[in-house]
XYZ file of N, CA, C and O in Angstrom:
592
model
N -0.754 -1.202 -38.124
C -1.808 -0.227 -38.351
C -3.031 -0.542 -37.489
O -3.634 0.360 -36.931
N -3.359 -1.831 -37.393
C -4.523 -2.221 -36.609
C -4.307 -1.953 -35.123
O -5.267 -1.662 -34.408
N -3.059 -2.050 -34.672
C -2.765 -1.786 -33.263
C -3.015 -0.321 -32.925
O -3.535 -0.007 -31.853
N -2.656 0.589 -33.823
C -2.902 2.016 -33.587
C -4.391 2.314 -33.565
O -4.856 3.108 -32.748
N -5.122 1.690 -34.455
C -6.574 1.883 -34.485
C -7.189 1.352 -33.195
O -8.067 1.991 -32.606
N -6.704 0.208 -32.724
C -7.193 -0.346 -31.468
C -6.887 0.580 -30.290
O -7.718 0.766 -29.403
N -5.696 1.174 -30.275
C -5.332 2.104 -29.213
C -6.185 3.363 -29.253
O -6.620 3.864 -28.219
N -6.436 3.866 -30.443
C -7.286 5.047 -30.591
C -8.704 4.717 -30.142
O -9.335 5.492 -29.409
N -9.206 3.568 -30.544
C -10.545 3.135 -30.150
C -10.644 2.991 -28.633
O -11.616 3.419 -28.021
N -9.619 2.415 -28.018
C -9.597 2.248 -26.567
C -9.588 3.615 -25.878
O -10.295 3.824 -24.888
N -8.819 4.556 -26.402
C -8.774 5.907 -25.834
C -10.117 6.609 -25.914
O -10.578 7.200 -24.934
N -10.757 6.542 -27.061
C -12.074 7.158 -27.211
C -13.101 6.481 -26.311
O -13.928 7.145 -25.689
N -13.056 5.171 -26.236
C -14.004 4.428 -25.399
C -13.824 4.780 -23.924
O -14.802 5.004 -23.210
N -12.575 4.842 -23.495
C -12.302 5.175 -22.106
C -12.765 6.587 -21.786
O -13.402 6.819 -20.749
N -12.470 7.522 -22.660
C -12.904 8.907 -22.462
C -14.414 9.030 -22.419
O -14.967 9.773 -21.599
N -15.085 8.298 -23.276
C -16.546 8.324 -23.309
C -17.118 7.764 -22.016
O -18.054 8.341 -21.433
N -16.574 6.660 -21.550
C -17.061 6.053 -20.308
C -16.805 6.964 -19.107
O -17.666 7.114 -18.237
N -15.633 7.565 -19.057
C -15.321 8.480 -17.949
C -16.260 9.680 -17.986
O -16.782 10.113 -16.956
N -16.498 10.211 -19.173
C -17.422 11.332 -19.306
C -18.826 10.967 -18.870
O -19.509 11.748 -18.194
N -19.270 9.770 -19.241
C -20.624 9.348 -18.871
C -20.736 9.060 -17.380
O -21.666 9.517 -16.718
N -19.798 8.308 -16.833
C -19.911 7.879 -15.444
C -19.527 8.948 -14.433
O -20.064 8.977 -13.327
N -18.593 9.835 -14.765
C -18.113 10.809 -13.796
C -18.354 12.256 -14.217
O -18.030 13.172 -13.468
N -18.852 12.493 -15.408
C -19.027 13.860 -15.879
C -17.720 14.491 -16.296
O -17.561 15.701 -16.291
N -16.766 13.663 -16.657
C -15.435 14.136 -17.016
C -14.471 13.889 -15.873
O -14.863 13.709 -14.728
N -13.202 13.853 -16.215
C -12.171 13.602 -15.210
C -11.625 14.945 -14.746
O -11.028 15.682 -15.513
N -11.838 15.266 -13.481
C -11.440 16.559 -12.941
C -10.191 16.417 -12.067
O -9.764 15.301 -11.746
N -9.661 17.537 -11.660
C -8.514 17.540 -10.755
C -8.877 16.892 -9.421
O -8.069 16.181 -8.822
N -10.097 17.121 -8.966
C -10.532 16.499 -7.700
C -10.563 14.985 -7.821
O -10.189 14.275 -6.883
N -11.007 14.464 -8.955
C -11.017 13.013 -9.144
C -9.602 12.463 -9.233
O -9.327 11.371 -8.731
N -8.699 13.220 -9.839
C -7.300 12.799 -9.881
C -6.722 12.739 -8.473
O -6.051 11.767 -8.103
N -6.994 13.769 -7.684
C -6.530 13.782 -6.295
C -7.126 12.618 -5.512
O -6.417 11.931 -4.764
N -8.413 12.382 -5.689
C -9.055 11.260 -4.999
C -8.435 9.943 -5.427
O -8.180 9.067 -4.595
N -8.184 9.781 -6.723
C -7.571 8.548 -7.221
C -6.234 8.293 -6.527
O -5.973 7.198 -6.046
N -5.386 9.325 -6.473
C -4.069 9.160 -5.848
C -4.182 8.929 -4.352
O -3.418 8.146 -3.773
N -5.151 9.567 -3.706
C -5.328 9.342 -2.267
C -5.818 7.924 -1.999
O -5.423 7.302 -1.009
N -6.673 7.396 -2.871
C -7.124 6.006 -2.740
C -5.934 5.059 -2.881
O -5.774 4.119 -2.101
N -5.090 5.302 -3.868
C -3.912 4.454 -4.081
C -2.960 4.547 -2.881
O -2.493 3.521 -2.363
N -2.696 5.763 -2.420
C -1.801 5.941 -1.270
C -2.393 5.300 -0.024
O -1.683 4.649 0.755
N -3.700 5.457 0.176
C -4.353 4.843 1.332
C -4.239 3.325 1.281
O -3.963 2.672 2.293
N -4.436 2.756 0.107
C -4.342 1.303 -0.016
C -2.933 0.825 0.354
O -2.767 -0.120 1.133
N -1.920 1.493 -0.187
C -0.554 1.047 0.073
C -0.103 1.341 1.502
O 0.624 0.538 2.091
N -0.531 2.465 2.082
C -0.174 2.701 3.481
C -0.919 1.739 4.407
O -0.369 1.306 5.420
N -2.145 1.391 4.051
C -2.887 0.389 4.823
C -2.229 -0.974 4.735
O -2.114 -1.701 5.729
N -1.788 -1.318 3.533
C -1.085 -2.584 3.339
C 0.205 -2.594 4.153
O 0.516 -3.584 4.822
N 0.964 -1.501 4.095
C 2.229 -1.422 4.826
C 1.998 -1.497 6.335
O 2.738 -2.187 7.050
N 0.979 -0.794 6.835
C 0.687 -0.824 8.270
C 0.293 -2.230 8.711
O 0.723 -2.703 9.766
N -0.520 -2.913 7.910
C -0.915 -4.284 8.251
C 0.291 -5.218 8.212
O 0.441 -6.092 9.071
N 1.167 -5.032 7.252
C 2.365 -5.867 7.150
C 3.294 -5.645 8.341
O 3.798 -6.588 8.934
N 3.497 -4.382 8.704
C 4.374 -4.055 9.834
C 3.818 -4.639 11.133
O 4.573 -5.144 11.970
N 2.500 -4.607 11.303
C 1.873 -5.066 12.542
C 1.498 -6.545 12.508
O 0.855 -7.033 13.442
N 1.850 -7.266 11.445
C 1.533 -8.686 11.345
C 0.055 -8.975 11.179
O -0.422 -10.030 11.588
N -0.676 -8.053 10.566
C -2.123 -8.199 10.392
C -2.522 -8.371 8.930
O -3.689 -8.210 8.586
N -1.576 -8.682 8.068
C -1.838 -8.744 6.632
C -2.641 -9.998 6.302
O -2.209 -11.116 6.571
N -3.842 -9.793 5.734
C -4.736 -10.892 5.361
C -5.323 -10.587 3.988
O -5.784 -9.475 3.732
N -5.302 -11.568 3.117
C -5.762 -11.338 1.747
C -7.247 -11.003 1.696
O -7.671 -10.179 0.884
N -8.053 -11.599 2.561
C -9.493 -11.321 2.546
C -9.755 -9.847 2.864
O -10.585 -9.209 2.230
N -9.041 -9.306 3.841
C -9.204 -7.898 4.170
C -8.719 -7.016 3.018
O -9.293 -5.964 2.754
N -7.682 -7.436 2.336
C -7.186 -6.690 1.182
C -8.209 -6.651 0.064
O -8.434 -5.596 -0.542
N -8.833 -7.801 -0.223
C -9.862 -7.830 -1.256
C -11.061 -6.975 -0.869
O -11.646 -6.271 -1.692
N -11.419 -7.019 0.404
C -12.523 -6.197 0.883
C -12.174 -4.714 0.746
O -13.021 -3.899 0.371
N -10.920 -4.346 1.031
C -10.474 -2.962 0.878
C -10.560 -2.499 -0.566
O -10.995 -1.376 -0.842
N -10.137 -3.347 -1.492
C -10.232 -3.008 -2.917
C -11.696 -2.823 -3.323
O -12.042 -1.876 -4.040
N -12.553 -3.706 -2.855
C -13.979 -3.605 -3.161
C -14.545 -2.283 -2.633
O -15.336 -1.617 -3.321
N -14.148 -1.889 -1.428
C -14.618 -0.620 -0.869
C -14.134 0.562 -1.701
O -14.867 1.532 -1.903
N -12.898 0.496 -2.194
C -12.367 1.592 -3.015
C -13.129 1.697 -4.333
O -13.418 2.794 -4.812
N -13.463 0.574 -4.935
C -14.249 0.582 -6.172
C -15.637 1.155 -5.898
O -16.180 1.931 -6.699
N -16.198 0.818 -4.747
C -17.521 1.311 -4.377
C -17.534 2.831 -4.238
O -18.531 3.483 -4.556
N -16.436 3.419 -3.783
C -16.333 4.876 -3.695
C -16.595 5.490 -5.071
O -17.386 6.432 -5.213
N -15.962 4.947 -6.090
C -16.131 5.504 -7.431
C -17.516 5.189 -8.002
O -18.049 5.976 -8.795
N -18.118 4.091 -7.582
C -19.503 3.820 -7.992
C -20.452 4.843 -7.376
O -21.394 5.303 -8.038
N -20.213 5.218 -6.128
C -21.053 6.230 -5.488
C -20.864 7.603 -6.141
O -21.821 8.384 -6.239
N -19.672 7.882 -6.590
C -19.443 9.136 -7.326
C -20.228 9.116 -8.631
O -20.802 10.126 -9.047
N -20.299 7.959 -9.277
C -21.097 7.815 -10.497
C -22.571 8.081 -10.206
O -23.242 8.800 -10.951
N -23.081 7.522 -9.116
C -24.481 7.746 -8.743
C -24.722 9.232 -8.496
O -25.728 9.791 -8.954
N -23.805 9.875 -7.784
C -23.953 11.312 -7.518
C -23.950 12.109 -8.821
O -24.716 13.066 -8.976
N -23.094 11.714 -9.764
C -23.069 12.409 -11.070
C -24.389 12.223 -11.815
O -24.906 13.171 -12.428
N -24.946 11.039 -11.772
C -26.223 10.798 -12.447
C -27.348 11.604 -11.804
O -28.234 12.113 -12.500
N -27.309 11.740 -10.472
C -28.296 12.593 -9.794
C -28.116 14.039 -10.229
O -29.095 14.750 -10.485
N -26.872 14.487 -10.333
C -26.601 15.839 -10.821
C -27.175 16.045 -12.219
O -27.665 17.129 -12.531
N -27.091 15.027 -13.056
C -27.638 15.131 -14.409
C -29.131 15.370 -14.403
O -29.654 16.125 -15.233
N -29.813 14.765 -13.457
C -31.261 14.968 -13.343
C -31.574 16.374 -12.852
O -32.533 17.004 -13.282
N -30.718 16.904 -11.986
C -30.988 18.202 -11.365
C -30.379 19.393 -12.111
O -30.469 20.512 -11.638
N -29.728 19.150 -13.232
C -29.235 20.275 -14.006
C -27.752 20.239 -14.323
O -27.223 21.188 -14.852
N -27.068 19.198 -13.981
C -25.676 19.000 -14.386
C -24.704 20.045 -13.839
O -23.754 20.442 -14.497
N -24.935 20.513 -12.602
C -24.032 21.485 -11.991
C -22.944 20.812 -11.154
O -22.073 21.491 -10.639
N -22.996 19.517 -10.996
C -22.008 18.716 -10.273
C -21.941 19.011 -8.781
O -20.903 18.824 -8.159
N -23.032 19.481 -8.195
C -23.038 19.736 -6.757
C -22.913 18.438 -5.960
O -22.109 18.349 -5.036
N -23.721 17.454 -6.300
C -23.693 16.191 -5.562
C -22.382 15.450 -5.798
O -21.783 14.925 -4.863
N -21.941 15.392 -7.042
C -20.682 14.703 -7.338
C -19.534 15.322 -6.564
O -18.750 14.618 -5.928
N -19.448 16.645 -6.594
C -18.355 17.319 -5.899
C -18.451 17.130 -4.386
O -17.432 16.961 -3.714
N -19.664 17.130 -3.841
C -19.830 16.903 -2.402
C -19.372 15.496 -2.023
O -18.691 15.306 -1.003
N -19.724 14.515 -2.829
C -19.307 13.135 -2.563
C -17.794 13.014 -2.684
O -17.139 12.379 -1.854
N -17.212 13.648 -3.681
C -15.758 13.610 -3.848
C -15.071 14.269 -2.652
O -14.101 13.729 -2.110
N -15.578 15.419 -2.202
C -14.989 16.085 -1.042
C -15.070 15.201 0.201
O -14.125 15.120 0.983
N -16.211 14.545 0.389
C -16.363 13.649 1.536
C -15.304 12.548 1.498
O -14.630 12.278 2.505
N -15.147 11.916 0.342
C -14.187 10.821 0.252
C -12.738 11.310 0.270
O -11.852 10.581 0.724
N -12.478 12.531 -0.186
C -11.139 13.103 -0.040
C -10.781 13.230 1.444
O -9.687 12.846 1.862
N -11.703 13.763 2.234
C -11.466 13.898 3.675
C -11.319 12.525 4.327
O -10.437 12.306 5.169
N -12.153 11.594 3.920
C -12.109 10.240 4.472
C -10.775 9.559 4.155
O -10.163 8.925 5.037
N -10.321 9.693 2.933
C -9.046 9.080 2.542
C -7.878 9.729 3.268
O -6.948 9.041 3.688
N -7.923 11.047 3.428
C -6.855 11.735 4.146
C -6.764 11.236 5.582
O -5.671 10.949 6.085
N -7.909 11.112 6.244
C -7.908 10.590 7.613
C -7.386 9.159 7.662
O -6.621 8.795 8.560
N -7.772 8.360 6.704
C -7.314 6.979 6.666
C -5.804 6.897 6.451
O -5.123 6.072 7.077
N -5.276 7.756 5.592
C -3.824 7.783 5.366
C -3.105 8.177 6.655
O -2.107 7.551 7.037
N -3.618 9.176 7.350
C -3.007 9.609 8.605
C -3.038 8.474 9.630
O -2.053 8.216 10.325
N -4.174 7.780 9.712
C -4.273 6.648 10.645
C -3.288 5.550 10.273
O -2.633 4.970 11.150
N -3.184 5.242 8.994
C -2.265 4.191 8.552
C -0.816 4.543 8.865
O -0.045 3.695 9.314
N -0.457 5.782 8.621
C 0.902 6.222 8.906
C 1.176 6.120 10.406
O 2.255 5.699 10.827
N 0.184 6.472 11.217
C 0.324 6.333 12.661
C 0.493 4.879 13.083
O 1.305 4.568 13.960
N -0.249 3.976 12.448
C -0.130 2.539 12.752
C 1.229 1.992 12.323
O 1.689 0.989 12.863
N 1.857 2.663 11.362
C 3.177 2.235 10.910
C 4.268 2.679 11.886
O 5.411 2.270 11.768
N 3.914 3.530 12.833
C 4.883 3.993 13.811
C 5.613 5.256 13.413
O 6.582 5.641 14.067
N 5.153 5.913 12.354
C 5.770 7.162 11.932
C 5.294 8.263 12.881
O 4.098 8.378 13.138
N 6.210 9.053 13.445
C 5.792 10.127 14.357
C 4.876 11.120 13.640
O 5.117 11.478 12.494
N 3.815 11.529 14.348
C 2.858 12.479 13.796
C 2.723 13.673 14.714
O 2.754 13.506 15.941
N 2.548 14.847 14.140
C 2.308 16.014 14.988
C 0.989 15.858 15.753
O 0.045 15.219 15.267
N 0.938 16.440 16.939
C -0.272 16.353 17.760
C -1.495 16.900 17.044
O -2.591 16.380 17.210
N -1.312 17.919 16.235
C -2.458 18.522 15.556
C -3.133 17.513 14.614
O -4.347 17.489 14.497
N -2.344 16.665 13.961
C -2.941 15.647 13.087
C -3.661 14.580 13.907
O -4.750 14.145 13.544
N -3.055 14.154 15.009
C -3.719 13.163 15.870
C -5.019 13.713 16.430
O -6.031 13.012 16.485
N -5.016 14.978 16.844
C -6.235 15.597 17.366
C -7.297 15.731 16.272
O -8.479 15.537 16.541
N -6.879 16.062 15.074
C -7.833 16.173 13.961
C -8.498 14.839 13.688
O -9.711 14.761 13.494
N -7.720 13.760 13.711
C -8.286 12.424 13.491
C -9.270 12.093 14.600
O -10.369 11.600 14.346
N -8.908 12.374 15.848
C -9.805 12.089 16.973
C -11.097 12.885 16.871
O -12.185 12.353 17.123
N -11.001 14.138 16.471
C -12.202 14.972 16.343
C -13.108 14.449 15.230
O -14.312 14.297 15.406
N -12.524 14.144 14.065
C -13.344 13.640 12.959
C -13.963 12.289 13.295
O -15.116 12.031 12.958
N -13.210 11.416 13.973
C -13.764 10.120 14.349
C -14.917 10.289 15.331
O -15.933 9.610 15.228
N -14.780 11.193 16.295
C -15.843 11.395 17.277
C -17.079 11.999 16.625
O -18.191 11.643 16.956
N -16.876 12.915 15.680
C -18.022 13.534 15.005
C -18.750 12.517 14.134
O -19.964 12.544 14.025
N -18.004 11.596 13.522
C -18.657 10.612 12.664
C -19.382 9.552 13.474
O -20.366 8.994 13.026
N -18.927 9.270 14.696
C -19.591 8.265 15.514
C -20.613 8.873 16.457
O -21.349 8.160 17.121
N -20.655 10.198 16.557
C -21.626 10.868 17.405
C -21.191 10.980 18.860
O -21.948 11.441 19.698
N -19.989 10.558 19.181
C -19.496 10.635 20.556
C -18.957 12.024 20.828
O -18.572 12.750 19.929
N -18.907 12.359 22.096
C -18.248 13.593 22.503
C -16.906 13.217 23.090
O -16.810 12.313 23.917
N -15.876 13.900 22.647
C -14.552 13.637 23.209
C -14.184 14.753 24.155
O -14.707 15.856 24.072
N -13.305 14.433 25.057
C -12.866 15.429 26.021
C -11.461 15.865 25.669
O -10.645 15.069 25.257
N -11.206 17.130 25.846
C -9.869 17.646 25.629
C -9.482 18.477 26.849
O -10.327 18.960 27.578
N -8.232 18.635 27.005
C -7.729 19.400 28.136
C -7.469 20.832 27.696
O -6.787 21.073 26.709
N -8.045 21.771 28.434
C -7.816 23.186 28.179
C -6.594 23.603 28.990
O -6.609 23.526 30.214
N -5.522 24.021 28.324
C -4.295 24.324 29.059
C -4.444 25.477 30.048
O -3.710 25.552 31.015
N -5.410 26.385 29.870
C -5.521 27.535 30.762
C -6.115 27.176 32.114
O -5.713 27.700 33.134
N -7.077 26.245 32.151
C -7.659 25.911 33.452
C -7.551 24.426 33.795
O -8.052 24.008 34.841
N -6.940 23.643 32.950
C -6.721 22.215 33.213
C -8.021 21.491 33.538
O -8.056 20.536 34.279
N -9.127 21.950 32.985
C -10.405 21.325 33.218
C -10.864 20.673 31.916
O -10.781 21.279 30.855
N -11.342 19.425 31.988
C -11.801 18.735 30.779
C -13.140 19.322 30.344
O -14.037 19.535 31.151
N -13.229 19.574 29.052
C -14.461 20.100 28.478
C -14.854 19.224 27.306
O -14.019 18.789 26.545
N -16.168 18.984 27.163
C -16.655 18.219 26.014
C -16.734 19.145 24.818
O -17.043 20.307 24.927
N -16.399 18.596 23.653
C -16.473 19.387 22.422
C -17.900 19.564 21.996
O -18.718 18.748 22.127
């Protein structure tokens, strides 16, 4: 009987904490959670395949993933001050969804899995935009390099 009460208490406590820290568990947070998990394992696999597996980097990666959810908590708390519409939280979640997707694509590429050119170009464009660099692409009609 005490075990059931403990399980019920744990469920209520977890739900309360999730509600307080994230404003509830949404489909976007579920997607982000799974993308974080997939990114971690594809990163681990890519490092293992390439002989770059190091425990310190793994711990740092886990710490960075936890920090993502801490930043989502901060965004939710800011939303609470501004009226609880979840604009900031959702924007932060969208940013990290895109970031995780790019990281998964990069990891899969490092593993040697063939990727369509469109995905490789998307990664190059997002990386250049985040670093402020201009990349050059070839225009098939005039074969002249143009900066994006």
